Coordinates of C-alpha atoms in Angstrom, one line a residue:
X1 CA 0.0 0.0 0.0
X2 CA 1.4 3.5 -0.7
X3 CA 1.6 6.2 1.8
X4 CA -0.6 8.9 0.9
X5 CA -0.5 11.0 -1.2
X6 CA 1.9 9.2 -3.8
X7 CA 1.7 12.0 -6.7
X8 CA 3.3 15.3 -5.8
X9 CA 3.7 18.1 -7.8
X10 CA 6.3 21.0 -7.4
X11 CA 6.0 23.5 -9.8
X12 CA 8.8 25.9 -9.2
X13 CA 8.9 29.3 -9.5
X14 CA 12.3 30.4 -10.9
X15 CA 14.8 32.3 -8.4
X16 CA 13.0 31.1 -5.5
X17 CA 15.3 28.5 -4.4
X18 CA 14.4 25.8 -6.1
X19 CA 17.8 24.8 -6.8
X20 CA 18.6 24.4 -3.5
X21 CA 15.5 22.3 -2.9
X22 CA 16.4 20.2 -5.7
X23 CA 19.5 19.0 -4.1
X24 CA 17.9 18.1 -0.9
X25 CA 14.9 16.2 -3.1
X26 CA 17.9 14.2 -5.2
X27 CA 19.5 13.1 -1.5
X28 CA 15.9 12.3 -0.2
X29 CA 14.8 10.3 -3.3
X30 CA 17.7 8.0 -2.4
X31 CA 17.1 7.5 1.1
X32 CA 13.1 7.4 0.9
X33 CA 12.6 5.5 -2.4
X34 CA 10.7 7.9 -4.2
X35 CA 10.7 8.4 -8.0
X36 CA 11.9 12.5 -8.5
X37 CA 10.8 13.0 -12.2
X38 CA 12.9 16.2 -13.5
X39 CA 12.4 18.0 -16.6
X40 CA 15.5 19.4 -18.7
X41 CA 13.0 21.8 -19.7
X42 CA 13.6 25.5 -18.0
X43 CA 11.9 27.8 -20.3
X44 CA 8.9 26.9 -21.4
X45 CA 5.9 27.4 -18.3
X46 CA 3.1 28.0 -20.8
X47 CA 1.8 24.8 -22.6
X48 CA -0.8 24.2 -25.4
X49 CA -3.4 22.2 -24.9
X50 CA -2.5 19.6 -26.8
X51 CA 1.2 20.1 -24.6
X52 CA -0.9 20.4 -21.2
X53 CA -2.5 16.3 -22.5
X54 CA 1.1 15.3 -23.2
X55 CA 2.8 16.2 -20.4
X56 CA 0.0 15.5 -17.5
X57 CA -0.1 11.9 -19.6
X58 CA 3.4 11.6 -19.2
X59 CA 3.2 12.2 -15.5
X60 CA 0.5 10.6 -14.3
X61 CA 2.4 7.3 -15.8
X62 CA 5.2 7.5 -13.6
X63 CA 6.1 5.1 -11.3
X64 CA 4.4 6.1 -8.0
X65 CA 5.1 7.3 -5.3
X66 CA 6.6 9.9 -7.2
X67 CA 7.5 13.8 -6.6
X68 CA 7.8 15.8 -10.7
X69 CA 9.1 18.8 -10.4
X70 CA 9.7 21.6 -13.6
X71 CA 9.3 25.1 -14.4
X72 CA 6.0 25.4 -15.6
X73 CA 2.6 26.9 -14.7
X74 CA -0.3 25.5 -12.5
X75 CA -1.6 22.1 -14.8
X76 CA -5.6 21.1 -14.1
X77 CA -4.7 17.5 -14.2
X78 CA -8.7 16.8 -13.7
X79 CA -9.9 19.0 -16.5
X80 CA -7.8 16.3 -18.6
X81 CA -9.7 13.6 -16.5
X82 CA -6.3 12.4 -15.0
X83 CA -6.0 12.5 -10.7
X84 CA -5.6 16.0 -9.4
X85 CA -1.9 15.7 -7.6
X86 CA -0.9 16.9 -4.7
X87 CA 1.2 20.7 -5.2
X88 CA 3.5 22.7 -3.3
X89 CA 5.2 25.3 -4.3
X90 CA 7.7 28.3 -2.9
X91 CA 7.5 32.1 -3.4
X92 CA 9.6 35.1 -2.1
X93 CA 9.5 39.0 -1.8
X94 CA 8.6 39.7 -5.8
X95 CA 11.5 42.2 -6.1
X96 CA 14.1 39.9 -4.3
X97 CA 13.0 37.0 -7.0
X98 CA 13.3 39.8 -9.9
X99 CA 16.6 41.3 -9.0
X100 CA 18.1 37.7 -8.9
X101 CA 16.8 36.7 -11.9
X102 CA 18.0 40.1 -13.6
X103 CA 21.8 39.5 -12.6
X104 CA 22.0 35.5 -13.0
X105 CA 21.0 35.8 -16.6
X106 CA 24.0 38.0 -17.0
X107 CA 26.5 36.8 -14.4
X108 CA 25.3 33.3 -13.3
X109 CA 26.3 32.0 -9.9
X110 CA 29.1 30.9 -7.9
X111 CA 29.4 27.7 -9.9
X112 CA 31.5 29.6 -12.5
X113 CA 30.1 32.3 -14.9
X114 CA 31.0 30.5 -17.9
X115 CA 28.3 28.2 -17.0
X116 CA 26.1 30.3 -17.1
X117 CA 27.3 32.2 -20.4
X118 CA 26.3 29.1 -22.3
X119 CA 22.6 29.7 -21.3
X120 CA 22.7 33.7 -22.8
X121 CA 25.1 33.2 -25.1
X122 CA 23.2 35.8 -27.4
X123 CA 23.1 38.1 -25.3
X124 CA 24.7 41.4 -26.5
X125 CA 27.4 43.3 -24.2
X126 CA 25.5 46.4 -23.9
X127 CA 22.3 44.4 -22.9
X128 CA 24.6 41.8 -20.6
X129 CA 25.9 45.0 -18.5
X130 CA 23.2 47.3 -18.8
X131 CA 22.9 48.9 -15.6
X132 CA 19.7 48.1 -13.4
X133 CA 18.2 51.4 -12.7
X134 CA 18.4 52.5 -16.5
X135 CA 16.7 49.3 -17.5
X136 CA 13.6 50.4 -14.7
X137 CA 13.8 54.2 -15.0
X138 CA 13.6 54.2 -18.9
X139 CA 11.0 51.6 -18.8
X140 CA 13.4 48.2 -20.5
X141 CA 11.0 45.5 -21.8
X142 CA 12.4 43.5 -18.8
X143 CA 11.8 46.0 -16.3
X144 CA 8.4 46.7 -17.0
X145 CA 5.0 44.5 -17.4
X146 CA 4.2 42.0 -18.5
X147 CA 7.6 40.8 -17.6
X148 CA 7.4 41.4 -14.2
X149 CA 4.2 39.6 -14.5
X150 CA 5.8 36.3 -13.6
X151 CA 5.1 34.6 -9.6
X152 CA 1.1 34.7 -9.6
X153 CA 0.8 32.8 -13.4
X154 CA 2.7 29.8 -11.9
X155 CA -0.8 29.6 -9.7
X156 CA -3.2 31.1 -12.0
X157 CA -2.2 28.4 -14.7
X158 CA -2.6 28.0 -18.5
X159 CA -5.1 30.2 -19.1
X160 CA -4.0 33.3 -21.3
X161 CA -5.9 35.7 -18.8
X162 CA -3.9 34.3 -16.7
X163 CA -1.0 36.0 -17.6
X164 CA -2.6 39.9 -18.1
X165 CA -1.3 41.7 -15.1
X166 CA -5.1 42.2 -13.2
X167 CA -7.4 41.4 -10.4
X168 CA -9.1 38.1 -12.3
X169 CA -5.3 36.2 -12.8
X170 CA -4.6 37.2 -8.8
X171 CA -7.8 36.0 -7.6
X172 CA -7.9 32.4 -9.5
X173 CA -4.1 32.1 -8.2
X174 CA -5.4 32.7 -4.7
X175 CA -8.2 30.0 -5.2
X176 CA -5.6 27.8 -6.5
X177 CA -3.6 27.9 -3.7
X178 CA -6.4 27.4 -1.6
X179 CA -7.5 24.2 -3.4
X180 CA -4.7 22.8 -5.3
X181 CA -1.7 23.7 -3.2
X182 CA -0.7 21.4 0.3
X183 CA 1.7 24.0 1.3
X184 CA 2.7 27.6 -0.2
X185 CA 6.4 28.3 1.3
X186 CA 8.3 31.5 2.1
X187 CA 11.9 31.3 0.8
X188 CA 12.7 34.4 3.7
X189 CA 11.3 31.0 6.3
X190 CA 13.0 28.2 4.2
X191 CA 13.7 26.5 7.5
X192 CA 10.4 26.5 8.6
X193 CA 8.7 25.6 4.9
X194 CA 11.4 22.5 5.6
X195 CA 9.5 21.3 8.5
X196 CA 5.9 21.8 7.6
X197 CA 7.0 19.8 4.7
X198 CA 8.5 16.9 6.5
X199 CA 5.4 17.1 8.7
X200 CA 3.1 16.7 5.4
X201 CA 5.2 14.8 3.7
X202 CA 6.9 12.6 5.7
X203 CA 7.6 10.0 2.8
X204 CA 9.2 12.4 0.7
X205 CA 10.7 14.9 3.1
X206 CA 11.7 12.9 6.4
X207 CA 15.0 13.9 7.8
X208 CA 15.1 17.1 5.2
X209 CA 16.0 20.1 7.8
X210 CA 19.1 17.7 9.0
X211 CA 20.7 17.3 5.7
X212 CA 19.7 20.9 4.5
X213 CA 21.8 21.9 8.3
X214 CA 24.6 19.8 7.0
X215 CA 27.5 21.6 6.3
X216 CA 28.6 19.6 3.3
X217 CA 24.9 20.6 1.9
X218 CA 25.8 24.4 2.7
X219 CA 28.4 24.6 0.6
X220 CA 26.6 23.1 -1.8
X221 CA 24.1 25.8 -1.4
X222 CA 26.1 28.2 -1.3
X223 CA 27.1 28.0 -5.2
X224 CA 23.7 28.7 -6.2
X225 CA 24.1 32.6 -5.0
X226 CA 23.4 35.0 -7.7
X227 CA 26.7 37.0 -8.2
X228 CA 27.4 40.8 -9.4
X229 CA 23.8 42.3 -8.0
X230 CA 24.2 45.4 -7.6
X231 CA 21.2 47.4 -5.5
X232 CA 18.9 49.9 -7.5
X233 CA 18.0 53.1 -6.1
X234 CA 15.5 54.3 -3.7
X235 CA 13.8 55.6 -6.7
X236 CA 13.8 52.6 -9.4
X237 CA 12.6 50.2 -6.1
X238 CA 9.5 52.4 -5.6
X239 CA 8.7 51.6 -9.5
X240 CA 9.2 48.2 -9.4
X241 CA 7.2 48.2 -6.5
X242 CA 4.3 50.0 -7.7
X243 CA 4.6 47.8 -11.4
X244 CA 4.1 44.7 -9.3
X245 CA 1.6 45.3 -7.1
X246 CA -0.7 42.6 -7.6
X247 CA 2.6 40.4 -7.7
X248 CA 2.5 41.9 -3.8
X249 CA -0.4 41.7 -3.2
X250 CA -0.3 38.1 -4.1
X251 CA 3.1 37.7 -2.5
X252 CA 1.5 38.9 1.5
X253 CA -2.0 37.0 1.0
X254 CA 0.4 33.8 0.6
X255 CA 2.6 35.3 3.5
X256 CA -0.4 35.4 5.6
X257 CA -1.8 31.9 4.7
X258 CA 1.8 30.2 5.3
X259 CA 1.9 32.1 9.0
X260 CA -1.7 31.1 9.9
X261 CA -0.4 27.3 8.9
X262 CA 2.9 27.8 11.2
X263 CA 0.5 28.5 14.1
X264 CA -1.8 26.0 13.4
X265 CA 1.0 23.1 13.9
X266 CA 3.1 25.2 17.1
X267 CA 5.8 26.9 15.3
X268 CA 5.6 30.9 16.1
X269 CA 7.6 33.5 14.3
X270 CA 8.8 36.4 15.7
X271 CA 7.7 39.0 13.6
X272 CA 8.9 42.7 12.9
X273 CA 6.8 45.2 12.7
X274 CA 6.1 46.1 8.9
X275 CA 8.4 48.3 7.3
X276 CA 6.8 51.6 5.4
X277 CA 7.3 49.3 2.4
X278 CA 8.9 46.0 1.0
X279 CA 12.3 45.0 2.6
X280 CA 14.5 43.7 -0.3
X281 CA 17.2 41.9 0.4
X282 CA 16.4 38.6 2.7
X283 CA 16.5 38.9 6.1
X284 CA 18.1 35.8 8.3
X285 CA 15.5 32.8 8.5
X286 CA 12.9 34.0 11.0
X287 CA 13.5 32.2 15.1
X288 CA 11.0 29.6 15.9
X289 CA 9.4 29.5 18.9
X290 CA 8.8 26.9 21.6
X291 CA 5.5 24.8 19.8
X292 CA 2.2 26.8 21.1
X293 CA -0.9 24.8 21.9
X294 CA -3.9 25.2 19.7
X295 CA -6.4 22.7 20.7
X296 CA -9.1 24.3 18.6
X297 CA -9.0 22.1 15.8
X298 CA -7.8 18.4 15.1
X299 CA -4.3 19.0 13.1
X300 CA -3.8 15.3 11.9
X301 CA -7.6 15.3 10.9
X302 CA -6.9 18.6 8.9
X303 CA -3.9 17.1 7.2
X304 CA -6.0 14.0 6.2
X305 CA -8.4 15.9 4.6
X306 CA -6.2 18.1 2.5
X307 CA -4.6 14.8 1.2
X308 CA -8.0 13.4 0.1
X309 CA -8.6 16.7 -2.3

């Protein structure tokens, strides 16, 4: 008999540390005996139809208990009559995620530039060091919508609307998340998106928080950094921040949800009061209190149900 659930689905969001939760998912495949289906696929999160039947086919064949995880948006595995997996997924601060992405397609990580050259290699000097504030200020194509359009579509899903910057794409990503979506991380709370997990997902995600602690893991880790980024001004941030403000607004409603699920299984974060607006640069993982007691509702019983969805 399988432990429940045995399909998972991570769809992740690029520059929010999926890398890093990669490695820890190849090292806990081994140990648990899962099946991790990758794709070598990186740029392509919008699918055709006929795509979204090929690919949804091709995964619900996989040898279960498995855990797929790709770049690509939220997939409606029911609408193609196949079993509605279990997601989860990981988000951070919209400009943090922007900023990284900006300076890793031009400068890669601490794994070696050339590496990453290989990905942009037609990528023209002036565009490779153009300088961040110029490329917000006079209004780039990358700088400006729909490209910074990008978190909330990997929730919305296939739909074209779903990629139009506007109230209808944030609301269906909300109700996705509510419906589809086991768990909704913080990368600023890695840590603690790390032990909700191994509490959800014990199959999958036992022991996880040890061997992400590991200092052999760390360094590991640690390549993954974005290098070169540079910090825009006061100014440019303010733009960003007003061209993504559904991506915000998006960005705390999922904040919100993932604390309400903290306190609901005893851990407590000790939280700052707000700043005037969005801090961007990530601060140190949050502390985590001694477990609370919440004897309102049954936790195991909630869990249960959210794996029979």
């Amino acid at each position: 008999v399988l432990p429940f659930p045995s399909q998972v689905v991570y769809n992740r969001v690029g520059k929010c540390g999926s890398r890093t939760v990669v490695l820890l998912l190849r090292i806990l495949s081994e140990r648990h005996g899962f099946n991790l289906v990758t794709s070598d696929i990186h740029n392509k999160t919008r699918l055709t139809k006929n795509e979204q039947m090929e690919l949804i086919k091709n995964i619900s064949t996989a040898e279960q208990p498995y855990l797929f995880t790709r770049h690509v948006h939220f997939l409606n595995f029911s609408r193609f009559g196949g079993d509605q997996p279990v997601y989860i997924n990981i988000i951070r601060d919209p400009v943090n995620r922007f900023l990284s992405n900006y300076f890793f397609r031009r400068f890669g990580d601490w794994r070696g530039e050339q590496n990453h050259m290989i990905r942009t290699p037609n990528m023209r000097q002036e565009e490779r060091y153009l300088d961040i504030n110029v490329c917000i200020l006079e209004n780039y194509p990358e700088c400006s919508n729909p490209r910074l359009f990008y978190i909330i579509p990997y929730f919305c899903g296939q739909h074209p609307r779903c990629r139009e910057p506007g109230e209808w794409a944030l609301e269906r990503a909300k109700l996705n998340v509510n419906e589809n979506f086991l768990l909704v991380g913080i990368l600023e709370e890695l840590e603690d998106v790390l032990l909700l997990l191994e509490r959800f997902l014990p199959h999958y995600f036992k022991d996880v928080l040890s061997i992400y602690k590991n200092p052999e893991h760390r360094k590991l880790g640690n390549l993954t950094v974005t290098v070169k980024k540079t910090v825009p001004s006061p100014e440019a941030i303010q733009i960003l921040y007003q061209r993504m403000r559904y991506e915000y607004e998006f960005y705390y409603y999922v904040k919100e949800q993932f604390h309400l699920l903290k306190r609901k299984f005893g851990l407590k974060s000790h939280i700052r009061k707000p700043s005037p607006r969005p801090e961007f640069f990530i601060p140190s993982p949050l502390e985590t209190e001694e477990p609370i007691n919440d004897e309102e509702e049954d936790d195991e019983k909630w869990l249960e149900d959210i794996y029979k969805r």
